[in-house]
Short mmCIF file of C-alpha atoms and ligand atoms in Angstrom, two decimals:
data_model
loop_
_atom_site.label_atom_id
_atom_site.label_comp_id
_atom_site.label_asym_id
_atom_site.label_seq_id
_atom_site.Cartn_x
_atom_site.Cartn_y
_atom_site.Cartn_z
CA UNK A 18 -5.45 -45.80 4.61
CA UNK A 19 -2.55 -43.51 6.00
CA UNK A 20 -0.48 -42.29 2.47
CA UNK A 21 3.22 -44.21 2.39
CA UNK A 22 5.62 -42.33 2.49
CA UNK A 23 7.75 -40.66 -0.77
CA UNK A 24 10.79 -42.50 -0.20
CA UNK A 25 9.38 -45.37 1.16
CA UNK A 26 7.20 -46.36 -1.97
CA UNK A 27 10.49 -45.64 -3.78
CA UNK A 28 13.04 -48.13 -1.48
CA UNK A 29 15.10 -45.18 -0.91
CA UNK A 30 16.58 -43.17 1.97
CA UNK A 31 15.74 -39.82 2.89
CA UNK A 32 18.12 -37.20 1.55
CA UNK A 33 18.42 -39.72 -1.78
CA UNK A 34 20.32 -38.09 -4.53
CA UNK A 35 18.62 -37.53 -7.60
CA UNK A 36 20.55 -39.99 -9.11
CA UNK A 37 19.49 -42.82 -6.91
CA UNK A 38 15.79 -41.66 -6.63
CA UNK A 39 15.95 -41.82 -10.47
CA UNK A 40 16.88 -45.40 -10.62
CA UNK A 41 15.39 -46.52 -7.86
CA UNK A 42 11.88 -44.82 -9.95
CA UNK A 43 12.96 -47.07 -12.81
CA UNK A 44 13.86 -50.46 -11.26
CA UNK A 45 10.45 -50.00 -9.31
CA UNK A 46 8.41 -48.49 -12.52
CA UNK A 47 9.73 -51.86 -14.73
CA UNK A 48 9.19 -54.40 -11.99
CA UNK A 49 5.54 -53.19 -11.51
CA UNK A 50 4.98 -51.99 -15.05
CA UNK A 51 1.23 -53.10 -16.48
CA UNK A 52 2.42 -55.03 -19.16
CA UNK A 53 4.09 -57.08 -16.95
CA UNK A 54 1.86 -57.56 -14.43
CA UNK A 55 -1.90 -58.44 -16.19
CA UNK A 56 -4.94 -58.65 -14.29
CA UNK A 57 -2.88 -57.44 -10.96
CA UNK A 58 -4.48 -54.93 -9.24
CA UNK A 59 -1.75 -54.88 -6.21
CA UNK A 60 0.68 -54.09 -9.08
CA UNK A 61 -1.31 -51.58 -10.75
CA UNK A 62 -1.81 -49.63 -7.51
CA UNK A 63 1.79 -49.83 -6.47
CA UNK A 64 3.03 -48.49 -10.25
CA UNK A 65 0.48 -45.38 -9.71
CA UNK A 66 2.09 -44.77 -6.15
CA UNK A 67 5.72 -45.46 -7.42
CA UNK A 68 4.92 -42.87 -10.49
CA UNK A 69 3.17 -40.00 -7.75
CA UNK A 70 6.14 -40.27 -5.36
CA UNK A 71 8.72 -39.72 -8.40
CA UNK A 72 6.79 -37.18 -9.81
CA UNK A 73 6.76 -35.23 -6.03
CA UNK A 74 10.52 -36.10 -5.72
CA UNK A 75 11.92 -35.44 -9.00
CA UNK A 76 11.68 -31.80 -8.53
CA UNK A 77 13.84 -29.99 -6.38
CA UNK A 78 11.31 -27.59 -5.39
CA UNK A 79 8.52 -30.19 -4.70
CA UNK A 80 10.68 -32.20 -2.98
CA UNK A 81 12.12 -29.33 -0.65
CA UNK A 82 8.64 -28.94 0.42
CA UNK A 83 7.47 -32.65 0.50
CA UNK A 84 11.10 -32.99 3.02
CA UNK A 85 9.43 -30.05 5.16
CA UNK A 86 5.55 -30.69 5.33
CA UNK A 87 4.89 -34.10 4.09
CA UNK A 88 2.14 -34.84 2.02
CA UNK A 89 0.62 -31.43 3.14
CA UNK A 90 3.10 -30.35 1.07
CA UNK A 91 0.49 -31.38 -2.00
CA UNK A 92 -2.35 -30.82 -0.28
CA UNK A 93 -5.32 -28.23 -1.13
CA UNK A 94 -5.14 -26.80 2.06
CA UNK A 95 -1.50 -25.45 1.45
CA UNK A 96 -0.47 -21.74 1.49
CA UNK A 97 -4.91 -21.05 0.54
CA UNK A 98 -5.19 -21.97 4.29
CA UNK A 99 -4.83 -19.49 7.15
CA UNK A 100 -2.75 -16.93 7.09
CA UNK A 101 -2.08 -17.16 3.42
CA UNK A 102 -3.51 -14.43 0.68
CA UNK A 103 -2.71 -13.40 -2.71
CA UNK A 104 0.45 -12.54 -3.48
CA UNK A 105 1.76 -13.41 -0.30
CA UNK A 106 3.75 -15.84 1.06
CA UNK A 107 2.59 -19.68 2.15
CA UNK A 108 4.64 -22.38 3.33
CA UNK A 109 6.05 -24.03 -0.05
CA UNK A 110 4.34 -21.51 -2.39
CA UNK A 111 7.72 -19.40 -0.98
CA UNK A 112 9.46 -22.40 -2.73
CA UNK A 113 7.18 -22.63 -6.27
CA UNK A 114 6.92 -18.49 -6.29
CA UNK A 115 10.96 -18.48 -6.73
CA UNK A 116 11.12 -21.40 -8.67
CA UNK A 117 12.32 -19.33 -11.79
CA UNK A 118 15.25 -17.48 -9.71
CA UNK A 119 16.17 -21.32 -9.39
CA UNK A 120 16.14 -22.21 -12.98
CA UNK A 121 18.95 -19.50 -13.48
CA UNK A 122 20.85 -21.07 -10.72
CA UNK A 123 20.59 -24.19 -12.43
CA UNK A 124 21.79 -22.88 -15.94
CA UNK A 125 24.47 -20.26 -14.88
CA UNK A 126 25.48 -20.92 -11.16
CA UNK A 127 27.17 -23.74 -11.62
CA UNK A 128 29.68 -21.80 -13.92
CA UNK A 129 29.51 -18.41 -11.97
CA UNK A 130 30.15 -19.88 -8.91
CA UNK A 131 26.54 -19.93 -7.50
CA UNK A 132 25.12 -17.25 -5.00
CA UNK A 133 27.17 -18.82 -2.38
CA UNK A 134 26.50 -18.55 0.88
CA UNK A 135 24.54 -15.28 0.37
CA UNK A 136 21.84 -17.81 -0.68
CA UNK A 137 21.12 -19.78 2.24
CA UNK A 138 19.60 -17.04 4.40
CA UNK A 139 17.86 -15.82 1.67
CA UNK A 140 13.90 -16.78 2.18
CA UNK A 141 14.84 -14.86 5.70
CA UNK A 142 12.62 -11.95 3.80
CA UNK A 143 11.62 -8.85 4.83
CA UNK A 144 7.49 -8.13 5.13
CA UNK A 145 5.81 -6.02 2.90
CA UNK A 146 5.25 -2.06 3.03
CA UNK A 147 1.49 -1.19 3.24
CA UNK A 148 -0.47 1.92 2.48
CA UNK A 149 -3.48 3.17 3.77
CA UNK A 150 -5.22 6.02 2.65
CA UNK A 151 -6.44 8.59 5.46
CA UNK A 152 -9.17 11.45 4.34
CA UNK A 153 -8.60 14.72 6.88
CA UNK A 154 -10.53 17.77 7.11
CA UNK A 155 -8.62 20.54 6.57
CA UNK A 156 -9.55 21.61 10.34
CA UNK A 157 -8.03 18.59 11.23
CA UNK A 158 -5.14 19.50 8.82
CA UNK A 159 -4.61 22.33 10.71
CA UNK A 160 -4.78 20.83 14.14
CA UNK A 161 -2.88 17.77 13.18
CA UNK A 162 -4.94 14.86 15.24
CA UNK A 163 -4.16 11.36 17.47
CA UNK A 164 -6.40 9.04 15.13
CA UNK A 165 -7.14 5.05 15.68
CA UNK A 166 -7.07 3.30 12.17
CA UNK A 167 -7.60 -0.23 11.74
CA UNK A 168 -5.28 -1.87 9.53
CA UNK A 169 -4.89 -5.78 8.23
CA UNK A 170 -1.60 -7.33 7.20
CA UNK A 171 -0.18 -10.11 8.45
CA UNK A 172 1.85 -10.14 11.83
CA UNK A 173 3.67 -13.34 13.33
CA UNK A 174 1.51 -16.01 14.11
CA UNK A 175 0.95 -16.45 17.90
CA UNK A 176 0.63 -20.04 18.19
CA UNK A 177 3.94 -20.87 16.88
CA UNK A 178 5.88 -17.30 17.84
CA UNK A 179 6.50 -17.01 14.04
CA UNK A 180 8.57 -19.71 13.95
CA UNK A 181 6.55 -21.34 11.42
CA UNK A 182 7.15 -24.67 13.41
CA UNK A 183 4.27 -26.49 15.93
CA UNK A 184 4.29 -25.48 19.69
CA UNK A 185 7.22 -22.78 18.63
CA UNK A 186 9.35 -25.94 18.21
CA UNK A 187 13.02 -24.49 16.91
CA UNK A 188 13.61 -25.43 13.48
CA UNK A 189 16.17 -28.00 13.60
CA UNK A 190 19.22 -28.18 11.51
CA UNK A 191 19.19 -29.84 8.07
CA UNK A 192 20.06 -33.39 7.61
CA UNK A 193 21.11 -33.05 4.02
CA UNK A 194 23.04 -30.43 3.86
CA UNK A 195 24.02 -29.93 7.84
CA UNK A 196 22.88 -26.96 8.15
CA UNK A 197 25.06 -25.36 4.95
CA UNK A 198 22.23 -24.70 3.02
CA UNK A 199 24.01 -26.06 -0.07
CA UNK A 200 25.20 -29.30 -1.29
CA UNK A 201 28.08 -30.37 -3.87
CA UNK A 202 28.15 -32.67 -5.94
CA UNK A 203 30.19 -34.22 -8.68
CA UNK A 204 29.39 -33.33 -12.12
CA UNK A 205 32.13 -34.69 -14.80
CA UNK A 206 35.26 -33.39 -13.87
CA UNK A 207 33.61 -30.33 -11.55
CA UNK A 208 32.55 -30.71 -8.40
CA UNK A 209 29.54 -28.34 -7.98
CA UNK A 210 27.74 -26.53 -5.47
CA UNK A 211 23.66 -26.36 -5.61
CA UNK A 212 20.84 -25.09 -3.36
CA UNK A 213 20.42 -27.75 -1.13
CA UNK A 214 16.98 -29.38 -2.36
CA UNK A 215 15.72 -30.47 1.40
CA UNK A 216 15.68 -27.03 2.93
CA UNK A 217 15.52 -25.17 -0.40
CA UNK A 218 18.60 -23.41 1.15
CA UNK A 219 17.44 -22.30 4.54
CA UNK A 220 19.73 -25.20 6.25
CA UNK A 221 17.08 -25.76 8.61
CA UNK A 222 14.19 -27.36 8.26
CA UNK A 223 10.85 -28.00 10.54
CA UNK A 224 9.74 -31.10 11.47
CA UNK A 225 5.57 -30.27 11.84
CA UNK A 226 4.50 -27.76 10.54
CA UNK A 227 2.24 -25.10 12.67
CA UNK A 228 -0.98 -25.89 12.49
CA UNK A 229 -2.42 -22.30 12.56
CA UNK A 230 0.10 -20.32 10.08
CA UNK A 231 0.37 -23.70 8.18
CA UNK A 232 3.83 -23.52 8.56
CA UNK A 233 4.45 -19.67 7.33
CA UNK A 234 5.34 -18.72 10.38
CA UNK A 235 2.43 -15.45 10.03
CA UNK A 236 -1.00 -15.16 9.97
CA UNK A 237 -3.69 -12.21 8.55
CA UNK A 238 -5.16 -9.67 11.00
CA UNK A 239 -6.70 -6.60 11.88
CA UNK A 240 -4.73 -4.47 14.25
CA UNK A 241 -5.85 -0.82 15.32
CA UNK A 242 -3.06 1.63 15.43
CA UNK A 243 -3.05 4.90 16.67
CA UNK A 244 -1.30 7.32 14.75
CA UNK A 245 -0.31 10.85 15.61
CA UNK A 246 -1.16 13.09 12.19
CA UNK A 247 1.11 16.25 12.66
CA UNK A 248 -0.60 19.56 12.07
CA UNK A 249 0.36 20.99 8.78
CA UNK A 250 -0.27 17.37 6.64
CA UNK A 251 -1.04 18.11 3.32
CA UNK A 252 -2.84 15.75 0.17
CA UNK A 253 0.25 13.81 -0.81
CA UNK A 254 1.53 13.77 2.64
CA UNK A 255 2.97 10.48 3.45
CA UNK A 256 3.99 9.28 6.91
CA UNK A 257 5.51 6.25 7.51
CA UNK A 258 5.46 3.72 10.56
CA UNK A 259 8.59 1.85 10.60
CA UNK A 260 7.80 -2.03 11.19
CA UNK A 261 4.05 -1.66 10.73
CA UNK A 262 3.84 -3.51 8.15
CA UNK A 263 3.54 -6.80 7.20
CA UNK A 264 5.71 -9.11 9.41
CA UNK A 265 8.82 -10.73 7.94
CA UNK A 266 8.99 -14.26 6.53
CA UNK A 267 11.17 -16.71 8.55
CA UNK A 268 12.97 -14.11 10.90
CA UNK A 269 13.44 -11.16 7.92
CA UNK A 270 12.16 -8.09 9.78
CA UNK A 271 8.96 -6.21 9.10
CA UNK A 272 7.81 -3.92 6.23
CA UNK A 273 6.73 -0.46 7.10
CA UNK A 274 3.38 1.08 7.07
CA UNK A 275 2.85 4.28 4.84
CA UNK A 276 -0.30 6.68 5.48
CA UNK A 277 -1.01 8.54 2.52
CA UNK A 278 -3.17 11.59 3.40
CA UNK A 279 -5.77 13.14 1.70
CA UNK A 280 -7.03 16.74 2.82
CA UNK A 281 -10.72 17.20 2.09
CA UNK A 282 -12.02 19.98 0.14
CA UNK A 283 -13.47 22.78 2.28
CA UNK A 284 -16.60 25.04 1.93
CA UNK A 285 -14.77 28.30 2.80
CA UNK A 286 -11.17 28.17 2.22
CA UNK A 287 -8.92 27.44 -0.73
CA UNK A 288 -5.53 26.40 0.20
CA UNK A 289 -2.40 26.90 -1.37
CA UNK A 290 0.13 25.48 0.93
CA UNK A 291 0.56 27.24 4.44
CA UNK A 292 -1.25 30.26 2.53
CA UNK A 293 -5.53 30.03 2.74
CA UNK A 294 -7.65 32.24 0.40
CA UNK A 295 -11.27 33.41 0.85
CA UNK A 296 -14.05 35.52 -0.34
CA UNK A 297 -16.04 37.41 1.95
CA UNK A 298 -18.84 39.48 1.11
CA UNK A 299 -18.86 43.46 2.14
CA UNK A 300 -22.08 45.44 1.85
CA UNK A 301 -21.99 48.11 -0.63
CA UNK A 302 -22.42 51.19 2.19
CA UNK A 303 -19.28 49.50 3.90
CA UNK A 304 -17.13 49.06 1.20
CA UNK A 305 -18.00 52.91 0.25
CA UNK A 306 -18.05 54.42 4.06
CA UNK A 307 -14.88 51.89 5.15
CA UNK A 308 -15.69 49.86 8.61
CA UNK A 309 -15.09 47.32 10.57
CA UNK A 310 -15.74 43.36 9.62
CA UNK A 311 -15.68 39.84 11.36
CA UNK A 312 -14.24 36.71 9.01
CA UNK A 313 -14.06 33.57 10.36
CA UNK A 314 -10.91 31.48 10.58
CA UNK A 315 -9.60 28.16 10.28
CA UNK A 316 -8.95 27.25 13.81
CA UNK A 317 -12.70 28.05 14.60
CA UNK A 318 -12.63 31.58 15.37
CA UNK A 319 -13.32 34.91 13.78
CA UNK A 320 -11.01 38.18 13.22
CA UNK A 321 -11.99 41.93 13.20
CA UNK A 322 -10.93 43.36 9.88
CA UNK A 323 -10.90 46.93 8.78
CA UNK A 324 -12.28 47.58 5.37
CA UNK A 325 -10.77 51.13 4.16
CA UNK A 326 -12.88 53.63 2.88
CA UNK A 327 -13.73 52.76 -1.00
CA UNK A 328 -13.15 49.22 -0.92
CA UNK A 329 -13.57 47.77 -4.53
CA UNK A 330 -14.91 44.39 -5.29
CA UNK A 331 -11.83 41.95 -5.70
CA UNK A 332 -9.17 43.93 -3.08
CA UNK A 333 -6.92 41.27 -0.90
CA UNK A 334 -6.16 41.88 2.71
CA UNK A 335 -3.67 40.03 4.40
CA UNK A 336 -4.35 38.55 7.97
CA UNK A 337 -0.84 37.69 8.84
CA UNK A 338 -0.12 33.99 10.39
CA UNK A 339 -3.99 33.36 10.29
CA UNK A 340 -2.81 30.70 7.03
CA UNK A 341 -2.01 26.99 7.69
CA UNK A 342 0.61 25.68 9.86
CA UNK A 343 4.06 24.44 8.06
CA UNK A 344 4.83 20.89 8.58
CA UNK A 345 8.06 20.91 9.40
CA UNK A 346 7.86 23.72 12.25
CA UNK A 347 8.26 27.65 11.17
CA UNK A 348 5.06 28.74 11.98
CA UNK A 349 1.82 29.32 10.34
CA UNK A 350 1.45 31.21 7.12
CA UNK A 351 -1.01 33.90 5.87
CA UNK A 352 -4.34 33.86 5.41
CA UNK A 353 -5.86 36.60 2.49
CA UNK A 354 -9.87 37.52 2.11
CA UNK A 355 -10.90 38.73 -1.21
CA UNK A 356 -13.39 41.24 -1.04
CA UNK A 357 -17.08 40.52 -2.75
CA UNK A 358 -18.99 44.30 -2.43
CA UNK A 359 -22.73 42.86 -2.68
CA UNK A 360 -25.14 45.02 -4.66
CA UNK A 361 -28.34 45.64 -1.96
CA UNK A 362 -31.42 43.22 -3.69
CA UNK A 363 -35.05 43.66 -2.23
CA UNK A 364 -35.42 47.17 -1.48
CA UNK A 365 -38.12 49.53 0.10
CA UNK A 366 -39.36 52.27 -1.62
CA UNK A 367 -37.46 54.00 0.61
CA UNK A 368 -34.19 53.48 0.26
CA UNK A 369 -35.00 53.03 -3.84
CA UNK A 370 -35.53 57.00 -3.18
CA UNK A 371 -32.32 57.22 -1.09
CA UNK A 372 -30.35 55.18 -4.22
CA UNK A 373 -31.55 57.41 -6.63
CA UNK A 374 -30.71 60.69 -4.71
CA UNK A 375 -27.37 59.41 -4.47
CA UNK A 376 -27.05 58.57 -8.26
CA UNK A 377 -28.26 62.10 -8.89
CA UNK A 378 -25.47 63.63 -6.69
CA UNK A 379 -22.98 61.28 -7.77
CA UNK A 380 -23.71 62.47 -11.22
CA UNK A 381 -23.13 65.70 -9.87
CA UNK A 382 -19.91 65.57 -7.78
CA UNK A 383 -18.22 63.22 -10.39
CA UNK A 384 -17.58 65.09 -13.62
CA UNK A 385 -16.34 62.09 -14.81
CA UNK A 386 -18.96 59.21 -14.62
CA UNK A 387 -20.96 62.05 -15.56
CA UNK A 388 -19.39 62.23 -18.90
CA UNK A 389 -19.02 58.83 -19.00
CA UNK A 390 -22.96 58.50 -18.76
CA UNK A 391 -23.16 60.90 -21.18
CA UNK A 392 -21.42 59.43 -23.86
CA UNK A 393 -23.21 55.82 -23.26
CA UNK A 394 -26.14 57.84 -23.48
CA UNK A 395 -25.21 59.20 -26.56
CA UNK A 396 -23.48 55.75 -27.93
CA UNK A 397 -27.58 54.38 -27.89
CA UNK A 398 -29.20 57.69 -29.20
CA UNK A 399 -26.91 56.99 -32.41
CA UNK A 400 -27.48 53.63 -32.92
CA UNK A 401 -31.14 54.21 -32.83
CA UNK A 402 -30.66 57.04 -35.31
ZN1 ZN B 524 19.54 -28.53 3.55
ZN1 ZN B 525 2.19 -20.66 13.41
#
C-alpha cells in the first residue's frame, strides 16, 4: 500500500501554516483517539498515521524536506545513499546539519531583523578544499615533474547536471514563499519574517528528486589529475588547484585542491634549502699530495674537484650553483662537499714498510710532532713510574 500523503492524512493543504496543521493534528488526533474508538482497528491505524504525519510536519526542518523529497525525505536511503559521505552534504541532512543556525533564527531573528535576504541563497555553498599528500624524491625536487594523481571528492553529478533535480529538470520556484525564500507572518502586534519552511530558504524547490545524487545535486569519484610539480618544491610546499576540489552544493562554486609535498630523505645529500651538503671521502695520499676528484651531483652527473695540497679531514669546498633550484626563479644555489681523508685499512707488507719510513721521516722533518711524540712518550713512562 502506496504511503498517503502528509497533508492528506492531516485534511490540510499544502503550504498549511503551522497553525492550521496544528489544529487540524488535534481535531483529527480527538476524533480518532483510542479511547474513543474501542475495538476499531481502522481508527487505530488512522490515529498512528495522523500522529507520523504531525510529527514529520511539525518541524520546520522535517517538513522543508518532506515538501522537497516526499517520504524519501524519512527514508533510510537518504543522504547514506550515493553520493553522500561523512561529513558531507545529502539532500535534507543540508537541512538537519544547520538545524541549530535555525534555532538562533528562531530566538533572536525575529527581534534583529532576521538574516534577510542574505539568507535565501545561503545553502548555495561553496565545496570543500582537499589535501593530498605527494612524497618526491629530492631528484624529482630538483627537476620539478608532470605527475598523474588520482584524487576522490565529489564533483557534480552527471545524470542530473548538478542540479540536484531528475533528468536536469530546473528547480521550479517555491509555492510558499514565491520564490522569496522567506515568509511573514503575524505574531501579536509584529508582523515577522521567517525562513520559509518549504524550501528551507532556497525559494526554489525540486519536484523529484535525482535519482543518482539523491537529490544533492553531486556524487563521489575518483578523478586523475595531472599536476605540474615546479622544480625547487620543498617538504611543506603547498600548491593549490583552484576548483579542484569538491564541487559546490546547489550552484556555490568549487573548493580548491591543496598538494602538500613531502621531499624524501636522500642517501647522499643533506639539504638545507637551495644549499645541498655532502661528505665525500679523499684518500689519505690525496688529501696530503692535493689532486684531482669526481663527486657526483644532484641532477645525475659528476664534477671534477681539486683537492689542495694538505687537505684536512672536515674542509668545505664550494661547487657554486651545483645546490637546489629556488622555487620562485633566481637560480640554483650551492652545493658544499665536506672532506672525509680515509685512513688506508688492509695493507701489504709493503706499503706497511713504506708507512713506517714515512713516520720515521716525518718524525724527522717535523720538529714539532716530534716533540709532541716525545712528550706522550714521556706522559706514559711517568705514569708507569
Ligand atoms: Zn519557499
Ligand atoms: Zn543527480
Amino acid at each position: 500500500m502506496a504511503k498517503r500523503d502528509y497533508y492528506e492524512v492531516l485534511g490540510v493543504a499544502r503550504g498549511a501554516s503551522a497553525d492550521e496543521i496544528k489544529k487540524a493534528y488535534r481535531k483529527k488526533a480527538k476524533e480518532l483517539h483510542p479511547d474513543r474508538n474501542k475495538d476499531d482497528p481502522e481508527a487505530e491505524t488512522q490515529f498512528k498515521e495522523v500522529n507520523e504525519a504531525y510529527d514529520a510536519l511539525k518541524d520546520p526542518e522535517r517538513k522543508a524536506a518532506y515538501d522537497r523529497f516526499g517520504h524519501a525525505a524519512f527514508e533510510g536511503g537518504m543522504g547514506g545513499g550515493a553520493g553522500a559521505r561523512p561529513g558531507g552534504f545529502g539532500p535534507g541532512q543540508g537541512d538537519f546539519a544547520s538545524a541549530f543556525s535555525d534555532v538562533f533564527d528562531d530566538l533572536f531573528g525575529d527581534f534583529m531583523g532576521g538574516r534577510g535576504g542574505a539568507g535565501a541563497r545561503q545553502r548555495a555553498a561553496r565545496g570543500a578544499d582537499l589535501r593530498y599528500n605527494l612524497r618526491v624524491t629530492l631528484e624529482e625536487a630538483y627537476t620539478g615533474l608532470q605527475k598523474t594523481i588520482t584524487v576522490r571528492g565529489s564533483v557534480a553529478c552527471p545524470s542530473c547536471e548538478g542540479t540536484g533535480a531528475e533528468g536536469g529538470a530546473e528547480p521550479v520556484s517555491c509555492p510558499t514563499c514565491s520564490g522569496m525564500g522567506k515568509v511573514r507572518a503575524q505574531q501579536g502586534f509584529f508582523t515577522v519574517e521567517r525562513t520559509c519552511p518549504t524550501c528551507g530558504g532556497l525559494g526554489q524547490i525540486i519536484k523529484n528528486p535525482c535519482t543518482a545524487c539523491a537529490g544533492s545535486g553531486r556524487v563521489e569519484r575518483e578523478r586523475a589529475l595531472s599536476v605540474n610539480i615546479p622544480a625547487g618544491v620543498e617538504t611543506g610546499t603547498r600548491i593549490r588547484l583552484a576548483g579542484e576540489g569538491d564541487a559546490g552544493m546547489r550552484g556555490g562554486p568549487p573548493g580548491d585542491l591543496y598538494i602538500f609535498i613531502e621531499v624524501s630523505p636522500h642517501h647522499i645529500f643533506e639539504r638545507d634549502g637551495t644549499e645541498l651538503h655532502c661528505r665525500v671521502p679523499v684518500s689519505m695520499p690525496t688529501a696530503a699530495l692535493g689532486g684531482d676528484i669526481e663527486v657526483p651531483t644532484i641532477d645525475g652527473g659528476r664534477s671534477r674537484v681539486k683537492i689542495p695540497a694538505g687537505s684536512q679531514s672536515g674542509r668545505q669546498m664550494r661547487l657554486r650553483g651545483k645546490g637546489m633550484p629556488a622555487l620562485r626563479g633566481g637560480g640554483h644555489g650551492d652545493m658544499f662537499i665536506e672532506l672525509a681523508v680515509e685512513t688506508p685499512v688492509n695493507l701489504t707488507s709493503r706499503q706497511k714498510e713504506l708507512l713506517r719510513e714515512f713516520e720515521a721521516l716525518s718524525e724527522d722533518n717535523n720538529p714539532e710532532s716530534k716533540s709532541f711524540f716525545s712528550s706522550v712518550k714521556s706522559f706514559w713512562d711517568n705514569m708507569k713510574g
